PDB file of C-alpha atoms in Angstrom:
ATOM      1  CA  UNK F 265     137.831 150.717 106.869  1.00  0.00           C
ATOM      2  CA  UNK F 266     139.442 150.793 110.318  1.00  0.00           C
ATOM      3  CA  UNK F 267     142.217 153.241 109.511  1.00  0.00           C
ATOM      4  CA  UNK F 268     143.557 155.910 111.790  1.00  0.00           C
ATOM      5  CA  UNK F 269     146.234 158.066 110.191  1.00  0.00           C
ATOM      6  CA  UNK F 270     148.906 160.072 111.967  1.00  0.00           C
ATOM      7  CA  UNK F 271     151.333 162.693 110.719  1.00  0.00           C
ATOM      8  CA  UNK F 272     154.216 163.134 110.793  1.00  0.00           C
ATOM      9  CA  UNK F 273     155.666 159.637 111.063  1.00  0.00           C
ATOM     10  CA  UNK F 274     158.850 160.968 112.647  1.00  0.00           C
ATOM     11  CA  UNK F 275     159.567 164.302 114.345  1.00  0.00           C
ATOM     12  CA  UNK F 276     162.756 165.723 115.806  1.00  0.00           C
ATOM     13  CA  UNK F 277     162.393 168.933 117.761  1.00  0.00           C
ATOM     14  CA  UNK F 278     164.446 171.096 120.070  1.00  0.00           C
ATOM     15  CA  UNK F 279     163.336 171.998 123.551  1.00  0.00           C
ATOM     16  CA  UNK F 280     162.315 175.512 122.494  1.00  0.00           C
ATOM     17  CA  UNK F 281     160.328 174.466 119.422  1.00  0.00           C
ATOM     18  CA  UNK F 282     156.571 174.382 118.950  1.00  0.00           C
ATOM     19  CA  UNK F 283     155.202 171.540 116.858  1.00  0.00           C
ATOM     20  CA  UNK F 284     151.929 169.676 116.392  1.00  0.00           C
ATOM     21  CA  UNK F 285     150.999 166.045 115.879  1.00  0.00           C
ATOM     22  CA  UNK F 286     147.933 165.267 113.796  1.00  0.00           C
ATOM     23  CA  UNK F 287     145.513 162.355 113.816  1.00  0.00           C
ATOM     24  CA  UNK F 288     142.588 161.663 111.513  1.00  0.00           C
ATOM     25  CA  UNK F 289     139.894 159.013 111.258  1.00  0.00           C
ATOM     26  CA  UNK F 290     136.931 158.696 108.901  1.00  0.00           C
ATOM     27  CA  UNK F 291     135.099 155.856 110.621  1.00  0.00           C
ATOM     28  CA  UNK F 292     132.530 158.108 112.262  1.00  0.00           C
ATOM     29  CA  UNK F 293     134.055 157.411 115.654  1.00  0.00           C
ATOM     30  CA  UNK F 294     133.125 159.902 118.361  1.00  0.00           C
ATOM     31  CA  UNK F 295     135.865 159.110 120.883  1.00  0.00           C
ATOM     32  CA  UNK F 296     139.534 159.825 120.223  1.00  0.00           C
ATOM     33  CA  UNK F 297     142.568 159.211 122.384  1.00  0.00           C
ATOM     34  CA  UNK F 298     146.219 160.168 122.744  1.00  0.00           C
ATOM     35  CA  UNK F 299     148.632 157.619 124.195  1.00  0.00           C
ATOM     36  CA  UNK F 300     152.367 157.798 124.867  1.00  0.00           C
ATOM     37  CA  UNK F 301     154.539 154.703 124.570  1.00  0.00           C
ATOM     38  CA  UNK F 302     158.159 154.435 125.669  1.00  0.00           C
ATOM     39  CA  UNK F 303     160.407 151.633 124.441  1.00  0.00           C
ATOM     40  CA  UNK F 304     159.602 148.224 125.948  1.00  0.00           C
ATOM     41  CA  UNK F 305     156.654 149.718 127.838  1.00  0.00           C
ATOM     42  CA  UNK F 306     152.878 149.557 127.315  1.00  0.00           C
ATOM     43  CA  UNK F 307     150.899 152.500 125.928  1.00  0.00           C
ATOM     44  CA  UNK F 308     149.896 155.035 128.574  1.00  0.00           C
ATOM     45  CA  UNK F 309     146.750 157.085 128.177  1.00  0.00           C
ATOM     46  CA  UNK F 310     147.194 160.866 128.017  1.00  0.00           C
ATOM     47  CA  UNK F 311     143.876 162.348 126.867  1.00  0.00           C
ATOM     48  CA  UNK F 312     140.393 161.263 125.812  1.00  0.00           C
ATOM     49  CA  UNK F 313     137.980 163.301 123.697  1.00  0.00           C
ATOM     50  CA  UNK F 314     134.362 162.252 123.604  1.00  0.00           C
ATOM     51  CA  UNK F 315     132.068 164.045 121.144  1.00  0.00           C
ATOM     52  CA  UNK F 316     134.802 166.655 120.623  1.00  0.00           C
ATOM     53  CA  UNK F 317     134.981 167.488 124.313  1.00  0.00           C
ATOM     54  CA  UNK F 318     137.945 166.670 126.539  1.00  0.00           C
ATOM     55  CA  UNK F 319     136.710 164.013 128.944  1.00  0.00           C
ATOM     56  CA  UNK F 320     139.940 162.682 130.444  1.00  0.00           C
ATOM     57  CA  UNK F 321     143.297 164.348 131.107  1.00  0.00           C
ATOM     58  CA  UNK F 322     145.642 161.942 132.858  1.00  0.00           C
ATOM     59  CA  UNK F 323     147.501 164.728 134.678  1.00  0.00           C
ATOM     60  CA  UNK F 324     149.577 165.433 131.592  1.00  0.00           C
ATOM     61  CA  UNK F 325     151.993 168.415 131.812  1.00  0.00           C
ATOM     62  CA  UNK F 326     150.732 171.592 130.160  1.00  0.00           C
ATOM     63  CA  UNK F 327     153.530 171.469 127.580  1.00  0.00           C
ATOM     64  CA  UNK F 328     151.204 168.963 125.862  1.00  0.00           C
ATOM     65  CA  UNK F 329     148.025 170.621 124.637  1.00  0.00           C
ATOM     66  CA  UNK F 330     145.340 168.559 122.881  1.00  0.00           C
ATOM     67  CA  UNK F 331     142.777 169.927 120.476  1.00  0.00           C
ATOM     68  CA  UNK F 332     139.819 168.328 118.689  1.00  0.00           C
ATOM     69  CA  UNK F 333     138.741 170.689 115.865  1.00  0.00           C
ATOM     70  CA  UNK F 334     136.022 168.308 114.646  1.00  0.00           C
ATOM     71  CA  UNK F 335     134.869 164.730 115.013  1.00  0.00           C
ATOM     72  CA  UNK F 336     137.476 163.416 112.553  1.00  0.00           C
ATOM     73  CA  UNK F 337     140.571 165.290 113.687  1.00  0.00           C
ATOM     74  CA  UNK F 338     142.697 165.275 116.802  1.00  0.00           C
ATOM     75  CA  UNK F 339     145.808 167.373 117.334  1.00  0.00           C
ATOM     76  CA  UNK F 340     148.479 167.371 119.998  1.00  0.00           C
ATOM     77  CA  UNK F 341     150.346 170.666 120.308  1.00  0.00           C
ATOM     78  CA  UNK F 342     153.843 170.435 121.738  1.00  0.00           C
ATOM     79  CA  UNK F 343     155.809 173.273 123.336  1.00  0.00           C
ATOM     80  CA  UNK F 344     158.962 173.415 125.449  1.00  0.00           C
ATOM     81  CA  UNK F 345     159.300 169.641 125.628  1.00  0.00           C
ATOM     82  CA  UNK F 346     162.002 167.818 127.541  1.00  0.00           C
ATOM     83  CA  UNK F 347     164.260 165.036 126.250  1.00  0.00           C
ATOM     84  CA  UNK F 348     162.369 162.566 128.456  1.00  0.00           C
ATOM     85  CA  UNK F 349     159.254 163.307 126.382  1.00  0.00           C
ATOM     86  CA  UNK F 350     160.847 161.412 123.494  1.00  0.00           C
ATOM     87  CA  UNK F 351     158.512 158.491 122.764  1.00  0.00           C
ATOM     88  CA  UNK F 352     156.039 157.010 120.290  1.00  0.00           C
ATOM     89  CA  UNK F 353     152.803 159.005 120.393  1.00  0.00           C
ATOM     90  CA  UNK F 354     149.775 156.966 119.432  1.00  0.00           C
ATOM     91  CA  UNK F 355     146.345 158.164 118.470  1.00  0.00           C
ATOM     92  CA  UNK F 356     143.325 155.882 118.748  1.00  0.00           C
ATOM     93  CA  UNK F 357     139.628 156.151 118.079  1.00  0.00           C
ATOM     94  CA  UNK F 358     136.525 154.185 118.986  1.00  0.00           C
ATOM     95  CA  UNK F 359     132.863 154.370 118.044  1.00  0.00           C
ATOM     96  CA  UNK F 360     132.207 155.955 121.396  1.00  0.00           C
ATOM     97  CA  UNK F 361     133.769 155.826 124.793  1.00  0.00           C
ATOM     98  CA  UNK F 362     132.551 153.443 127.431  1.00  0.00           C
ATOM     99  CA  UNK F 363     128.975 154.413 128.308  1.00  0.00           C
ATOM    100  CA  UNK F 364     129.285 152.957 131.753  1.00  0.00           C
ATOM    101  CA  UNK F 365     127.356 150.355 133.669  1.00  0.00           C
ATOM    102  CA  UNK F 366     124.024 151.207 132.088  1.00  0.00           C
ATOM    103  CA  UNK F 367     125.316 150.494 128.609  1.00  0.00           C
ATOM    104  CA  UNK F 368     127.805 147.812 129.526  1.00  0.00           C
ATOM    105  CA  UNK F 369     129.360 147.865 126.079  1.00  0.00           C
ATOM    106  CA  UNK F 370     132.949 148.642 125.263  1.00  0.00           C
ATOM    107  CA  UNK F 371     133.827 149.856 121.845  1.00  0.00           C
ATOM    108  CA  UNK F 372     137.218 148.622 120.692  1.00  0.00           C
ATOM    109  CA  UNK F 373     139.895 151.243 120.165  1.00  0.00           C
ATOM    110  CA  UNK F 374     141.687 151.331 116.837  1.00  0.00           C
ATOM    111  CA  UNK F 375     145.204 152.728 116.831  1.00  0.00           C
ATOM    112  CA  UNK F 376     147.156 154.730 114.280  1.00  0.00           C
ATOM    113  CA  UNK F 377     150.772 153.929 113.387  1.00  0.00           C
ATOM    114  CA  UNK F 378     152.134 156.556 115.767  1.00  0.00           C
ATOM    115  CA  UNK F 379     154.542 159.481 115.567  1.00  0.00           C
ATOM    116  CA  UNK F 380     158.087 158.778 116.711  1.00  0.00           C
ATOM    117  CA  UNK F 381     159.101 161.958 118.573  1.00  0.00           C
ATOM    118  CA  UNK F 382     162.673 162.799 119.513  1.00  0.00           C
ATOM    119  CA  UNK F 383     163.364 165.863 121.657  1.00  0.00           C
ATOM    120  CA  UNK F 384     166.949 167.113 121.494  1.00  0.00           C
TER     121      UNK F 384
ATOM    122  CA  UNK J 147     150.864 149.471 141.202  1.00  0.00           C
ATOM    123  CA  UNK J 148     150.489 147.365 138.077  1.00  0.00           C
ATOM    124  CA  UNK J 149     146.847 146.449 137.714  1.00  0.00           C
ATOM    125  CA  UNK J 150     147.445 144.343 134.603  1.00  0.00           C
ATOM    126  CA  UNK J 151     150.467 142.054 134.483  1.00  0.00           C
ATOM    127  CA  UNK J 152     152.020 139.952 131.782  1.00  0.00           C
ATOM    128  CA  UNK J 153     154.747 138.093 133.619  1.00  0.00           C
ATOM    129  CA  UNK J 154     156.418 136.553 130.585  1.00  0.00           C
ATOM    130  CA  UNK J 155     158.355 139.168 128.606  1.00  0.00           C
ATOM    131  CA  UNK J 156     158.974 136.699 125.804  1.00  0.00           C
ATOM    132  CA  UNK J 157     157.756 133.385 124.398  1.00  0.00           C
ATOM    133  CA  UNK J 158     159.199 131.220 121.636  1.00  0.00           C
ATOM    134  CA  UNK J 159     157.042 128.644 119.840  1.00  0.00           C
ATOM    135  CA  UNK J 160     157.477 126.343 116.865  1.00  0.00           C
ATOM    136  CA  UNK J 161     155.349 126.991 113.793  1.00  0.00           C
ATOM    137  CA  UNK J 162     152.149 124.945 113.863  1.00  0.00           C
ATOM    138  CA  UNK J 163     152.133 124.550 117.633  1.00  0.00           C
ATOM    139  CA  UNK J 164     149.972 126.361 120.164  1.00  0.00           C
ATOM    140  CA  UNK J 165     151.020 129.733 121.621  1.00  0.00           C
ATOM    141  CA  UNK J 166     149.611 130.573 125.056  1.00  0.00           C
ATOM    142  CA  UNK J 167     150.009 134.110 126.331  1.00  0.00           C
ATOM    143  CA  UNK J 168     148.987 134.875 129.891  1.00  0.00           C
ATOM    144  CA  UNK J 169     147.712 137.948 131.677  1.00  0.00           C
ATOM    145  CA  UNK J 170     146.779 138.569 135.320  1.00  0.00           C
ATOM    146  CA  UNK J 171     144.884 141.476 136.802  1.00  0.00           C
ATOM    147  CA  UNK J 172     144.267 142.776 140.294  1.00  0.00           C
ATOM    148  CA  UNK J 173     141.339 145.187 139.914  1.00  0.00           C
ATOM    149  CA  UNK J 174     138.069 143.322 140.414  1.00  0.00           C
ATOM    150  CA  UNK J 175     136.218 146.224 138.754  1.00  0.00           C
ATOM    151  CA  UNK J 176     137.634 145.291 135.345  1.00  0.00           C
ATOM    152  CA  UNK J 177     134.869 143.767 133.281  1.00  0.00           C
ATOM    153  CA  UNK J 178     136.143 143.900 129.719  1.00  0.00           C
ATOM    154  CA  UNK J 179     139.443 142.647 128.394  1.00  0.00           C
ATOM    155  CA  UNK J 180     141.185 143.032 125.056  1.00  0.00           C
ATOM    156  CA  UNK J 181     144.252 141.654 123.316  1.00  0.00           C
ATOM    157  CA  UNK J 182     146.312 143.759 120.940  1.00  0.00           C
ATOM    158  CA  UNK J 183     149.202 142.754 118.687  1.00  0.00           C
ATOM    159  CA  UNK J 184     152.002 145.195 117.910  1.00  0.00           C
ATOM    160  CA  UNK J 185     154.681 145.049 115.245  1.00  0.00           C
ATOM    161  CA  UNK J 186     157.728 147.331 115.564  1.00  0.00           C
ATOM    162  CA  UNK J 187     157.137 150.894 114.314  1.00  0.00           C
ATOM    163  CA  UNK J 188     153.369 150.288 114.046  1.00  0.00           C
ATOM    164  CA  UNK J 189     150.420 151.019 116.295  1.00  0.00           C
ATOM    165  CA  UNK J 190     148.735 148.188 118.226  1.00  0.00           C
ATOM    166  CA  UNK J 191     146.195 146.162 116.240  1.00  0.00           C
ATOM    167  CA  UNK J 192     143.051 144.941 117.971  1.00  0.00           C
ATOM    168  CA  UNK J 193     142.816 141.128 118.012  1.00  0.00           C
ATOM    169  CA  UNK J 194     140.030 139.871 120.244  1.00  0.00           C
ATOM    170  CA  UNK J 195     138.106 140.859 123.345  1.00  0.00           C
ATOM    171  CA  UNK J 196     136.018 139.263 126.076  1.00  0.00           C
ATOM    172  CA  UNK J 197     133.407 140.512 128.487  1.00  0.00           C
ATOM    173  CA  UNK J 198     133.407 139.333 132.084  1.00  0.00           C
ATOM    174  CA  UNK J 199     130.050 137.678 131.571  1.00  0.00           C
ATOM    175  CA  UNK J 200     131.777 135.115 129.362  1.00  0.00           C
ATOM    176  CA  UNK J 201     134.627 132.705 129.996  1.00  0.00           C
ATOM    177  CA  UNK J 202     135.646 132.103 126.392  1.00  0.00           C
ATOM    178  CA  UNK J 203     135.616 133.939 123.083  1.00  0.00           C
ATOM    179  CA  UNK J 204     136.897 132.511 119.829  1.00  0.00           C
ATOM    180  CA  UNK J 205     137.788 134.138 116.517  1.00  0.00           C
ATOM    181  CA  UNK J 206     139.500 131.928 113.979  1.00  0.00           C
ATOM    182  CA  UNK J 207     142.901 130.864 115.291  1.00  0.00           C
ATOM    183  CA  UNK J 208     142.568 133.093 118.357  1.00  0.00           C
ATOM    184  CA  UNK J 209     140.759 132.129 121.557  1.00  0.00           C
ATOM    185  CA  UNK J 210     140.686 134.115 124.779  1.00  0.00           C
ATOM    186  CA  UNK J 211     139.858 132.418 128.076  1.00  0.00           C
ATOM    187  CA  UNK J 212     138.834 134.321 131.196  1.00  0.00           C
ATOM    188  CA  UNK J 213     138.998 132.934 134.740  1.00  0.00           C
ATOM    189  CA  UNK J 214     137.397 135.592 136.913  1.00  0.00           C
ATOM    190  CA  UNK J 215     137.996 133.832 140.214  1.00  0.00           C
ATOM    191  CA  UNK J 216     141.717 133.665 139.468  1.00  0.00           C
ATOM    192  CA  UNK J 217     141.726 137.114 137.810  1.00  0.00           C
ATOM    193  CA  UNK J 218     143.529 135.522 134.893  1.00  0.00           C
ATOM    194  CA  UNK J 219     143.098 135.526 131.153  1.00  0.00           C
ATOM    195  CA  UNK J 220     144.975 133.816 128.386  1.00  0.00           C
ATOM    196  CA  UNK J 221     145.216 134.079 124.621  1.00  0.00           C
ATOM    197  CA  UNK J 222     145.623 130.871 122.642  1.00  0.00           C
ATOM    198  CA  UNK J 223     146.850 130.952 119.062  1.00  0.00           C
ATOM    199  CA  UNK J 224     146.430 127.699 117.167  1.00  0.00           C
ATOM    200  CA  UNK J 225     148.197 126.949 114.902  1.00  0.00           C
ATOM    201  CA  UNK J 226     150.952 129.517 115.372  1.00  0.00           C
ATOM    202  CA  UNK J 227     152.414 131.059 112.230  1.00  0.00           C
ATOM    203  CA  UNK J 228     155.656 133.031 111.708  1.00  0.00           C
ATOM    204  CA  UNK J 229     153.544 136.113 110.899  1.00  0.00           C
ATOM    205  CA  UNK J 230     152.209 135.971 114.464  1.00  0.00           C
ATOM    206  CA  UNK J 231     155.622 137.043 115.746  1.00  0.00           C
ATOM    207  CA  UNK J 232     154.967 140.372 117.481  1.00  0.00           C
ATOM    208  CA  UNK J 233     154.460 141.903 120.921  1.00  0.00           C
ATOM    209  CA  UNK J 234     151.087 141.034 122.450  1.00  0.00           C
ATOM    210  CA  UNK J 235     149.444 143.347 124.985  1.00  0.00           C
ATOM    211  CA  UNK J 236     146.455 142.526 127.109  1.00  0.00           C
ATOM    212  CA  UNK J 237     144.340 145.468 128.237  1.00  0.00           C
ATOM    213  CA  UNK J 238     141.481 145.876 130.691  1.00  0.00           C
ATOM    214  CA  UNK J 239     138.651 148.319 131.133  1.00  0.00           C
ATOM    215  CA  UNK J 240     136.374 149.199 134.046  1.00  0.00           C
ATOM    216  CA  UNK J 241     132.968 150.896 133.977  1.00  0.00           C
ATOM    217  CA  UNK J 242     132.708 154.662 134.297  1.00  0.00           C
ATOM    218  CA  UNK J 243     136.330 155.197 133.286  1.00  0.00           C
ATOM    219  CA  UNK J 244     135.571 156.928 129.993  1.00  0.00           C
ATOM    220  CA  UNK J 245     136.995 154.182 127.838  1.00  0.00           C
ATOM    221  CA  UNK J 246     140.392 154.153 129.564  1.00  0.00           C
ATOM    222  CA  UNK J 247     142.378 150.999 128.866  1.00  0.00           C
ATOM    223  CA  UNK J 248     145.005 149.690 131.281  1.00  0.00           C
ATOM    224  CA  UNK J 249     147.678 147.740 129.420  1.00  0.00           C
ATOM    225  CA  UNK J 250     149.982 144.979 130.569  1.00  0.00           C
ATOM    226  CA  UNK J 251     153.720 145.153 129.873  1.00  0.00           C
ATOM    227  CA  UNK J 252     153.506 142.979 126.784  1.00  0.00           C
ATOM    228  CA  UNK J 253     154.839 139.573 125.766  1.00  0.00           C
ATOM    229  CA  UNK J 254     157.069 139.248 122.730  1.00  0.00           C
ATOM    230  CA  UNK J 255     156.074 136.146 120.775  1.00  0.00           C
ATOM    231  CA  UNK J 256     158.518 134.565 118.364  1.00  0.00           C
ATOM    232  CA  UNK J 257     157.187 131.810 116.096  1.00  0.00           C
ATOM    233  CA  UNK J 258     160.003 129.849 114.497  1.00  0.00           C
ATOM    234  CA  UNK J 259     159.582 128.041 111.161  1.00  0.00           C
TER     235      UNK J 259
END
């Protein structure tokens, strides 16, 4: 089973709303990721959690707030978003993040179907 | 600065023929490369990967070739099938980057019956 699930599938929110995106995996993966993808563009990394700790924040604005309640769940809390934040938000997981030169092994990332977010 | 480039935004191939998708990179620290396939309204699906210690990796109809001196990799699909029609992204990873993947812009493959 290589399934990553994301809810909701679609979300429309106003600029003053607060909403959350949810991601779940039951593969025992210990690294989880949030990506943002605009139309006709590649996915761009936002955050990485490794063993439930935030390990990478790609200078994402504070209106995006990630949370990893446990090893299977990843949330992205949204507040005061702008219309330009409208995009497909993808969650991914991998067995573990890259251990570095000593390990030399990359664990493939498996993606969920995404949440299509529209900010009005 | 685009570290991973896919210079062909689209490719059209006849069913049964070979599809060749190309990817170039500039960062010599990249040592692991992956190909993902993406259908509309779905997340990317992992296809095949290659480590920089190899120059070829094969999995069924999919083969990835890596030319480190040219900083170039390619994905070959033989034979191509209509179900292969999708956007293909190559991605690269460097050590000590916490698993961060750098994606190319994607190539949209259309396989015609």
